Amino acid sequence: MRIIVAGGDGFCGWPTALYLSEKGHDVTIVDNLVRRKYDEELNSNSVTPIASLEERVAKWNELTGKEIKVYEGDLNHYDFLSLVFKQERPEAFVHFAEQRSAPYSMIDREHAVYTHQNNVIGNLNVLYAIKEFEPDCHLIKLGTMGEYGQPNIDIEEGYIEVEHKGRKDVLPFPKQPGSFYHLTKVHDTDNIMFACKIWGIRATDLNQGVVYGLNTEETLKDPVLVNRLDYDAIFGTALNRFLTQAAIGHDLTVYGAGGQTRGYLNIKDTVRCVEIAAENPADKGEFRVFNQFTESFSVLELAQKIQGVAKELGIDVEVSNLENPRVEKEEHYYNAVNTALIDLGLEPHLLTDDVLKEILEYCLEYKDRIIVDNVLPQVTWK
Ligand code: NAD
Ligand code: USQ
């Protein structure tokens, strides 16, 4: 299948591009490399030393004989995107290419506006490009579990049957996102749902939970292929942050009470979920939503798990409850459905102590690269 991986230089996109290429698909990466620029802006870095995108795809070609084409450019530039569609004629468009940090979107007005423009307009351009050039192309869009927020009822996969004043309907599940970033995903969802309805586009929204880990079988083939690993308080996500904190003997930074519960998945499952979506396309006009996570944990549970694993490796770290920089529920009900991908064949890589140990050992190898000043949160929601 001809597949475009937009955002293919990023944390989820790079291993996905390799995985799909390994499976024999004809993969093209589209990326404007802005993630690397955020690092310059924030004086931050990946714990692992990542090669340039050019070096990455050249090494992949050298090792496997497979070619991954690259277009460096911005989804917000419609002329560029049109050219990519005309030249590549994608059968599936995997869309990872958004500004994905909640704290980054909450820095100030400029960052909130940038995040909205980048994400919402970029996605709208993709919808128009599909309509104009490849109406049969399946859009596989990365959404987020955070679109739903943390309601006091079970979270369904995209839709809920509601009975109101004696009448019934199946309606989009209510959205209560917790940052301007998460809000952009809700706006994307509405735009995609509308485009499916009016133009007959086929789309799958993968409402992904927090991703942890860094390696897949493909990124392990050579150090030049290593994935990025974010740890700073803006782009680092909970579990990966705690592991890097443990590696440098820093207190594990649980925000507030630590009862914040989220769905999590291993990066090895991210790549497989995208493959499953591609192999089982949505029907024409269908807007399908899959909840993409494998297990749920509270942040306190995660910190305690990592504290235990670190101890086994001879590292003593404390769990510290910091004043929460975010405005969010710290104790809440959380029960989300995630059966659609499992029914289609996903076999989850679960979070065992061995899995944690393996990632922690990787963090230990590169711990000298960690800039300690970037570990504590500085962006607040207020
Ligand atoms: P990332 O920042 O590592 O990668 C995103 C990539 O997209 C980067 O390489 C960046 O340069 C590129 N990009 C951004 N805007 C672009 C634009 N306008 N044009 C072209 N390229 C652009 O992020 P990630 O962690 O790989 O996340 C990928 C997607 O998955 C995002 O949409 C994110 O919202 C979603 N997601 C991520 C997680 C997670 O835990 N990492 C969880 C749920 C959902
Ligand atoms: N948290 C801590 N300590 C930390 C970091 C985070 O307690 O050091 C808490 C946060 O307050 C929050 C939870 O952990 O309650 C998750 O935060 P996070 O930074 O790991 O994840 P989040 O901001 O939700 O965003 C990440 C990705 C985003 C994706 C989202 C999936 O950056 O792209 O959409 O996970 S979800 O959380 O399901 O919405």
Coordinates of C-alpha atoms and ligand atoms in Angstrom, one line a residue:
M1 CA 0.0 0.0 0.0
R2 CA 1.2 3.6 -0.7
I3 CA 1.2 5.2 2.7
I4 CA 2.2 8.7 3.7
V5 CA 3.4 9.1 7.3
A6 CA 3.0 12.8 8.1
G7 CA 5.1 13.6 11.2
G8 CA 7.4 10.7 10.3
D9 CA 10.4 12.3 12.0
G10 CA 8.7 12.4 15.4
F11 CA 8.5 10.0 18.4
C12 CA 5.6 8.0 17.1
G13 CA 6.0 8.7 13.4
W14 CA 9.6 7.5 12.9
P15 CA 9.1 3.9 14.3
T16 CA 5.8 3.7 12.5
A17 CA 7.4 4.6 9.2
L18 CA 10.1 2.0 9.7
Y19 CA 7.5 -0.7 10.8
L20 CA 5.3 -0.1 7.8
S21 CA 8.3 -0.1 5.5
E22 CA 9.5 -3.4 7.0
K23 CA 6.0 -4.8 6.3
G24 CA 6.5 -4.1 2.6
H25 CA 4.5 -0.9 2.3
D26 CA 5.6 2.0 0.1
V27 CA 6.3 4.6 2.8
T28 CA 6.7 8.4 2.3
I29 CA 7.5 10.7 5.2
V30 CA 6.2 14.3 5.2
D31 CA 7.6 16.4 8.0
N32 CA 8.7 20.1 8.5
L33 CA 11.2 19.1 11.2
V34 CA 9.5 21.6 13.6
R35 CA 9.9 19.2 16.6
R36 CA 13.7 19.6 16.4
K37 CA 13.1 23.4 16.3
Y38 CA 11.0 23.3 19.5
D39 CA 14.0 21.7 21.2
E40 CA 16.2 24.7 20.1
E41 CA 13.5 27.1 21.4
L42 CA 13.2 25.4 24.7
N43 CA 17.0 24.6 25.1
S44 CA 16.1 21.0 25.4
N45 CA 17.0 17.7 23.7
S46 CA 16.1 14.0 23.3
V47 CA 17.8 11.8 25.9
T48 CA 18.9 9.6 23.0
P49 CA 21.1 11.3 20.3
I50 CA 19.0 11.3 17.2
A51 CA 20.4 11.4 13.7
S52 CA 19.1 13.8 11.0
L53 CA 16.1 12.5 9.0
E54 CA 18.4 12.3 5.9
E55 CA 20.8 10.0 7.8
R56 CA 18.0 7.9 9.3
V57 CA 16.4 7.0 5.9
A58 CA 19.8 6.5 4.3
K59 CA 20.8 4.0 7.0
W60 CA 17.4 2.2 6.7
N61 CA 18.0 1.9 2.9
E62 CA 21.5 0.6 3.5
L63 CA 20.4 -2.0 6.0
T64 CA 17.2 -3.3 4.4
G65 CA 17.3 -2.2 0.7
K66 CA 14.0 -0.4 1.3
E67 CA 13.4 3.2 0.3
I68 CA 11.5 5.7 2.4
K69 CA 10.9 8.9 0.5
V70 CA 11.0 12.2 2.3
Y71 CA 9.2 15.5 1.7
E72 CA 10.4 18.2 4.0
G73 CA 7.5 20.7 4.3
D74 CA 4.5 22.0 6.2
L75 CA 1.0 20.7 6.0
N76 CA -0.1 24.3 6.4
H77 CA 1.3 25.0 3.0
Y78 CA -1.4 23.8 0.7
D79 CA 0.7 24.0 -2.5
F80 CA 3.3 21.8 -1.0
L81 CA 0.7 19.3 0.3
S82 CA -1.0 19.2 -3.2
L83 CA 2.3 18.4 -4.8
V84 CA 2.9 15.5 -2.4
F85 CA -0.6 14.1 -3.1
K86 CA -0.2 14.4 -6.8
Q87 CA 3.2 12.8 -6.8
E88 CA 2.6 10.0 -4.3
R89 CA -1.2 9.2 -4.8
P90 CA -1.5 7.8 -1.2
E91 CA -3.9 5.0 -0.4
A92 CA -3.6 5.8 3.3
F93 CA -2.5 9.1 5.0
V94 CA -1.3 8.6 8.6
H95 CA -1.4 12.0 10.3
F96 CA 0.9 12.4 13.3
A97 CA 2.1 15.9 12.2
E98 CA 0.8 18.2 15.0
Q99 CA 2.2 20.2 17.9
R100 CA 1.5 17.6 20.6
S101 CA 2.5 19.0 23.9
A102 CA -0.2 20.3 26.3
P103 CA 2.2 22.4 28.3
Y104 CA 3.7 24.0 25.1
S105 CA 0.2 25.0 24.1
M106 CA -0.3 26.7 27.5
I107 CA 2.9 28.8 27.6
D108 CA 1.2 32.0 26.4
R109 CA -1.2 33.3 23.8
E110 CA 1.3 33.0 21.0
H111 CA 1.9 29.3 21.7
A112 CA -1.9 28.6 22.0
V113 CA -2.5 30.4 18.7
Y114 CA 0.4 28.6 17.0
T115 CA -0.9 25.2 18.2
H116 CA -4.4 25.9 16.9
Q117 CA -3.1 27.2 13.5
N118 CA -0.6 24.4 13.1
N119 CA -3.0 21.6 14.1
V120 CA -6.4 22.6 13.0
I121 CA -5.5 24.2 9.7
G122 CA -2.9 21.5 8.9
N123 CA -5.6 18.9 9.4
L124 CA -8.2 20.9 7.4
N125 CA -5.7 21.1 4.5
V126 CA -5.2 17.3 4.6
L127 CA -9.0 16.9 4.4
Y128 CA -9.2 19.2 1.3
A129 CA -6.2 17.4 -0.3
I130 CA -7.9 14.0 0.1
K131 CA -11.2 15.4 -1.4
E132 CA -9.4 17.1 -4.3
F133 CA -6.8 14.6 -5.3
E134 CA -7.4 11.1 -3.7
P135 CA -11.0 10.8 -2.5
D136 CA -10.5 7.1 -1.8
C137 CA -7.5 7.7 0.5
H138 CA -8.0 6.5 4.1
L139 CA -7.2 9.1 6.6
I140 CA -5.7 7.6 9.8
K141 CA -5.6 10.5 12.2
L142 CA -3.9 10.6 15.6
G143 CA -6.4 11.9 18.1
T144 CA -6.1 11.6 21.9
M145 CA -7.8 10.0 24.8
G146 CA -7.6 13.4 26.4
E147 CA -10.4 14.6 24.1
Y148 CA -12.9 12.9 26.4
G149 CA -11.5 14.3 29.6
Q150 CA -12.3 12.4 32.8
P151 CA -16.1 12.1 33.0
N152 CA -17.8 10.3 35.8
I153 CA -19.2 7.7 33.4
D154 CA -17.5 5.0 31.2
I155 CA -15.8 6.4 28.1
E156 CA -17.0 4.8 24.9
E157 CA -15.1 4.6 21.5
G158 CA -16.2 7.9 20.0
Y159 CA -19.9 7.6 20.2
I160 CA -22.5 7.0 23.0
E161 CA -26.2 6.0 22.8
V162 CA -28.2 8.6 24.6
E163 CA -31.9 8.4 25.7
H164 CA -33.4 11.8 26.2
K165 CA -37.1 12.6 26.9
G166 CA -38.2 9.3 25.5
R167 CA -36.1 9.4 22.3
K168 CA -32.8 7.7 21.5
D169 CA -29.8 8.5 19.3
V170 CA -26.2 7.6 18.9
L171 CA -24.2 10.8 19.4
P172 CA -20.5 11.8 19.5
F173 CA -19.2 11.2 23.1
P174 CA -19.0 14.4 25.0
K175 CA -15.6 16.1 25.0
Q176 CA -14.0 17.9 28.0
P177 CA -10.4 18.4 27.0
G178 CA -7.8 19.7 29.5
S179 CA -5.5 22.0 27.5
F180 CA -5.5 24.2 24.3
Y181 CA -3.5 21.4 22.7
H182 CA -6.2 18.8 23.6
L183 CA -8.8 21.2 22.3
T184 CA -7.2 21.2 18.9
K185 CA -7.8 17.5 18.7
V186 CA -11.5 18.0 19.4
H187 CA -11.7 20.6 16.7
D188 CA -9.9 18.2 14.3
T189 CA -12.4 15.5 15.2
D190 CA -15.4 17.8 14.4
N191 CA -13.8 18.8 11.1
I192 CA -13.1 15.2 10.1
M193 CA -16.5 14.0 11.0
F194 CA -18.1 16.8 9.0
A195 CA -15.8 16.1 5.9
C196 CA -16.8 12.3 6.1
K197 CA -20.4 13.3 6.1
I198 CA -20.4 15.8 3.3
W199 CA -17.7 14.5 1.0
G200 CA -17.7 10.7 1.7
I201 CA -14.1 10.6 3.0
R202 CA -13.1 7.5 4.9
A203 CA -11.4 8.2 8.2
T204 CA -10.2 6.5 11.4
D205 CA -9.5 8.6 14.5
L206 CA -7.1 6.8 16.8
N207 CA -7.7 8.3 20.2
Q208 CA -4.3 7.4 21.6
G209 CA -3.4 7.4 25.3
V210 CA 0.0 8.4 26.7
V211 CA 2.8 6.5 24.8
Y212 CA 5.8 5.2 26.6
G213 CA 9.0 3.4 25.6
L214 CA 11.3 4.3 22.8
N215 CA 12.5 1.2 20.8
T216 CA 10.8 -1.1 18.4
E217 CA 12.4 -4.0 16.6
E218 CA 13.2 -1.7 13.6
T219 CA 14.8 1.2 15.6
L220 CA 17.0 -1.3 17.3
K221 CA 18.6 -2.4 14.1
D222 CA 21.3 0.4 14.3
P223 CA 22.1 3.3 16.6
V224 CA 21.4 5.7 13.7
L225 CA 17.8 4.5 13.8
V226 CA 17.3 5.2 17.5
N227 CA 14.0 6.9 18.4
R228 CA 13.8 10.2 20.3
L229 CA 13.1 10.2 24.0
D230 CA 11.6 13.3 25.6
Y231 CA 12.0 14.0 29.3
D232 CA 11.6 17.8 29.8
A233 CA 8.6 19.2 31.6
I234 CA 7.1 20.4 28.3
F235 CA 7.4 17.5 25.8
G236 CA 8.3 14.6 28.2
T237 CA 5.2 12.5 29.1
A238 CA 4.6 10.9 32.5
L239 CA 6.0 7.5 32.4
N240 CA 9.1 8.3 30.2
R241 CA 9.7 11.3 32.4
F242 CA 9.7 9.2 35.6
L243 CA 12.2 6.8 34.0
T244 CA 14.6 9.5 33.0
Q245 CA 14.2 11.1 36.4
A246 CA 15.1 7.8 38.1
A247 CA 18.2 7.5 35.8
I248 CA 19.6 10.7 37.3
G249 CA 18.4 10.0 40.8
H250 CA 15.9 12.9 40.7
D251 CA 12.7 12.8 42.8
L252 CA 9.8 11.5 40.6
T253 CA 7.6 14.5 39.9
V254 CA 4.0 13.5 40.7
Y255 CA 1.8 16.5 40.1
G256 CA -0.7 17.1 43.0
A257 CA -2.3 14.0 44.7
G258 CA -1.3 11.7 41.8
G259 CA -4.8 10.1 41.3
Q260 CA -4.8 11.4 37.6
T261 CA -5.6 8.2 35.7
R262 CA -4.8 7.9 32.0
G263 CA -4.7 5.2 29.3
Y264 CA -1.1 4.1 28.4
L265 CA 0.5 2.1 25.6
N266 CA 3.9 0.9 24.5
I267 CA 5.3 2.5 21.4
K268 CA 5.5 -1.0 20.0
D269 CA 1.7 -1.1 20.1
T270 CA 1.4 2.3 18.5
V271 CA 3.0 1.1 15.3
R272 CA 0.8 -2.0 15.2
C273 CA -2.4 -0.1 15.8
V274 CA -1.6 2.1 12.8
E275 CA -1.0 -1.1 10.7
I276 CA -4.3 -2.6 11.9
A277 CA -6.2 0.6 10.9
A278 CA -4.5 0.7 7.5
E279 CA -5.3 -3.0 6.8
N280 CA -8.9 -2.5 7.8
P281 CA -9.9 0.8 6.2
A282 CA -13.0 2.7 7.2
D283 CA -15.9 2.6 4.7
K284 CA -16.5 5.5 2.4
G285 CA -18.1 8.3 4.4
E286 CA -17.5 6.5 7.7
F287 CA -15.9 8.3 10.6
R288 CA -14.6 5.6 12.9
V289 CA -13.1 6.1 16.3
F290 CA -10.8 3.6 18.1
N291 CA -9.5 4.2 21.6
Q292 CA -5.8 3.3 21.4
F293 CA -4.4 2.4 24.8
T294 CA -3.8 -0.9 26.5
E295 CA -3.8 -0.3 30.2
S296 CA -4.8 2.5 32.7
F297 CA -2.7 3.8 35.6
S298 CA -2.7 6.7 38.0
V299 CA 0.5 8.8 37.9
L300 CA 1.1 7.8 41.5
E301 CA 0.9 4.1 40.6
L302 CA 3.4 4.7 37.8
A303 CA 5.8 6.5 40.0
Q304 CA 5.7 3.8 42.6
K305 CA 6.2 1.1 40.0
I306 CA 9.3 2.9 38.7
Q307 CA 10.6 3.5 42.3
G308 CA 10.5 -0.2 42.8
V309 CA 12.2 -1.1 39.6
A310 CA 14.9 1.5 40.1
K311 CA 15.5 0.0 43.6
E312 CA 16.2 -3.4 42.0
L313 CA 18.9 -1.7 39.9
G314 CA 20.4 -0.1 43.0
I315 CA 18.9 3.4 42.5
D316 CA 17.0 5.0 45.4
V317 CA 14.6 7.7 44.3
E318 CA 11.8 9.5 46.2
V319 CA 8.3 10.1 44.9
S320 CA 7.6 13.8 45.4
N321 CA 4.1 15.3 45.2
L322 CA 4.7 18.7 43.6
E323 CA 2.1 21.5 43.5
N324 CA 0.1 20.7 40.3
P325 CA 1.0 23.2 37.5
R326 CA -2.1 22.1 35.7
V327 CA -5.8 22.6 36.4
E328 CA -7.2 19.0 36.3
K329 CA -9.0 16.4 38.5
E330 CA -6.5 14.7 40.8
E331 CA -9.0 12.0 42.0
H332 CA -11.6 10.8 39.6
Y333 CA -13.4 7.8 38.0
Y334 CA -11.8 6.4 34.9
N335 CA -13.0 3.5 32.9
A336 CA -12.5 3.6 29.1
V337 CA -13.5 1.1 26.5
N338 CA -10.6 -0.1 24.2
T339 CA -11.9 -3.3 22.5
A340 CA -12.1 -2.3 18.8
L341 CA -8.3 -2.6 18.1
I342 CA -8.0 -5.8 20.2
D343 CA -10.9 -7.3 18.3
L344 CA -9.0 -6.5 15.1
G345 CA -5.9 -8.4 16.3
L346 CA -3.9 -6.1 18.6
E347 CA -1.8 -8.2 21.1
P348 CA -0.8 -5.6 23.8
H349 CA 2.8 -5.3 25.1
L350 CA 1.9 -4.8 28.8
L351 CA 3.8 -2.8 31.3
T352 CA 5.9 -5.3 33.3
D353 CA 8.9 -4.7 35.5
D354 CA 11.1 -6.1 32.8
V355 CA 9.7 -3.6 30.2
L356 CA 10.4 -0.8 32.7
K357 CA 13.9 -2.1 33.4
E358 CA 14.7 -2.2 29.7
I359 CA 13.7 1.4 29.2
L360 CA 15.4 2.5 32.4
E361 CA 18.7 0.8 31.3
Y362 CA 18.5 2.8 28.1
C363 CA 18.0 6.0 30.0
L364 CA 21.0 5.2 32.2
E365 CA 23.2 4.7 29.1
Y366 CA 22.5 8.3 28.0
K367 CA 21.9 10.0 31.4
D368 CA 24.8 12.5 30.8
R369 CA 22.7 14.1 28.1
I370 CA 19.9 15.0 30.5
I371 CA 19.7 18.8 31.2
V372 CA 18.6 18.8 34.8
D373 CA 17.2 22.4 34.6
N374 CA 14.5 21.1 32.2
V375 CA 13.1 18.5 34.6
L376 CA 10.9 20.6 36.9
P377 CA 7.7 22.1 35.4
Q378 CA 7.6 25.8 34.7
V379 CA 4.5 26.2 32.6
T380 CA 1.3 26.6 34.6
W381 CA -2.3 26.5 33.4
K382 CA -3.2 29.6 35.4
Ligands
NAD1 P1 6.3 14.5 17.9 O1 6.3 16.0 18.2 O2 7.5 13.7 18.4 O3 6.1 14.3 16.3 C1 5.3 15.1 15.5 C2 6.0 15.3 14.2 O4 5.2 16.1 13.4 C3 7.4 16.1 14.4 O5 8.4 15.4 13.7 C4 7.1 17.4 13.8 O6 8.3 18.0 13.2 C5 6.0 17.1 12.8 N1 5.1 18.3 12.5 C6 4.4 19.0 13.4 N2 3.7 20.0 12.8 C7 3.9 19.8 11.4 C8 3.4 20.4 10.3 N3 2.6 21.5 10.3 N4 3.8 20.0 9.1 C9 4.7 18.9 9.0 N5 5.2 18.3 10.0 C10 4.8 18.7 11.3 O7 4.9 13.9 18.5 P2 4.6 12.4 18.8 O8 4.7 12.1 20.2 O9 5.2 11.5 17.8 O10 3.0 12.4 18.5 C11 2.5 12.2 17.2 C12 1.0 12.4 17.1 O11 0.4 11.4 18.0 C13 0.5 13.8 17.5 O12 -0.5 14.1 16.7 C14 0.1 13.6 19.0 O13 -0.9 14.5 19.3 C15 -0.4 12.1 18.9 N6 -0.3 11.5 20.3 C16 0.9 11.4 20.9 C17 1.0 10.8 22.1 C18 2.3 10.6 22.9 O14 2.2 10.2 24.1 N7 3.4 10.9 22.3 C19 -0.2 10.3 22.7 C20 -1.4 10.5 22.1 C21 -1.5 11.1 20.8
USQ2 N1 2.1 14.3 35.2 C1 2.7 14.2 36.4 N2 4.0 14.4 36.5 C2 4.8 14.7 35.4 C3 4.2 14.8 34.1 C4 2.8 14.6 34.0 O1 2.0 14.0 37.4 O2 6.0 14.9 35.6 C5 0.6 14.1 35.0 C6 -0.1 15.3 34.4 O3 -0.5 16.3 35.3 C7 -1.3 14.5 33.8 C8 -0.8 13.2 33.4 O4 0.4 13.0 34.2 O5 -2.3 14.4 34.7 C9 -0.4 13.0 32.0 O6 0.4 14.0 31.5 P1 1.5 13.8 30.4 O7 2.4 15.0 30.3 O8 2.1 12.5 30.4 O9 0.5 13.7 29.1 P2 -0.5 14.7 28.4 O10 -0.2 16.1 28.8 O11 -1.9 14.3 28.6 O12 -0.1 14.6 26.9 C10 0.5 13.4 26.4 C11 1.0 13.7 25.0 C12 -0.2 14.1 24.1 C13 -1.2 13.1 24.1 C14 -1.7 12.7 25.5 C15 -2.6 11.5 25.6 O13 2.0 14.7 25.1 O14 0.3 14.4 22.8 O15 -2.3 13.5 23.4 O16 -0.5 12.3 26.3 S1 -3.8 11.6 26.8 O17 -3.2 11.9 28.1 O18 -4.5 10.4 26.8 O19 -4.6 12.7 26.4

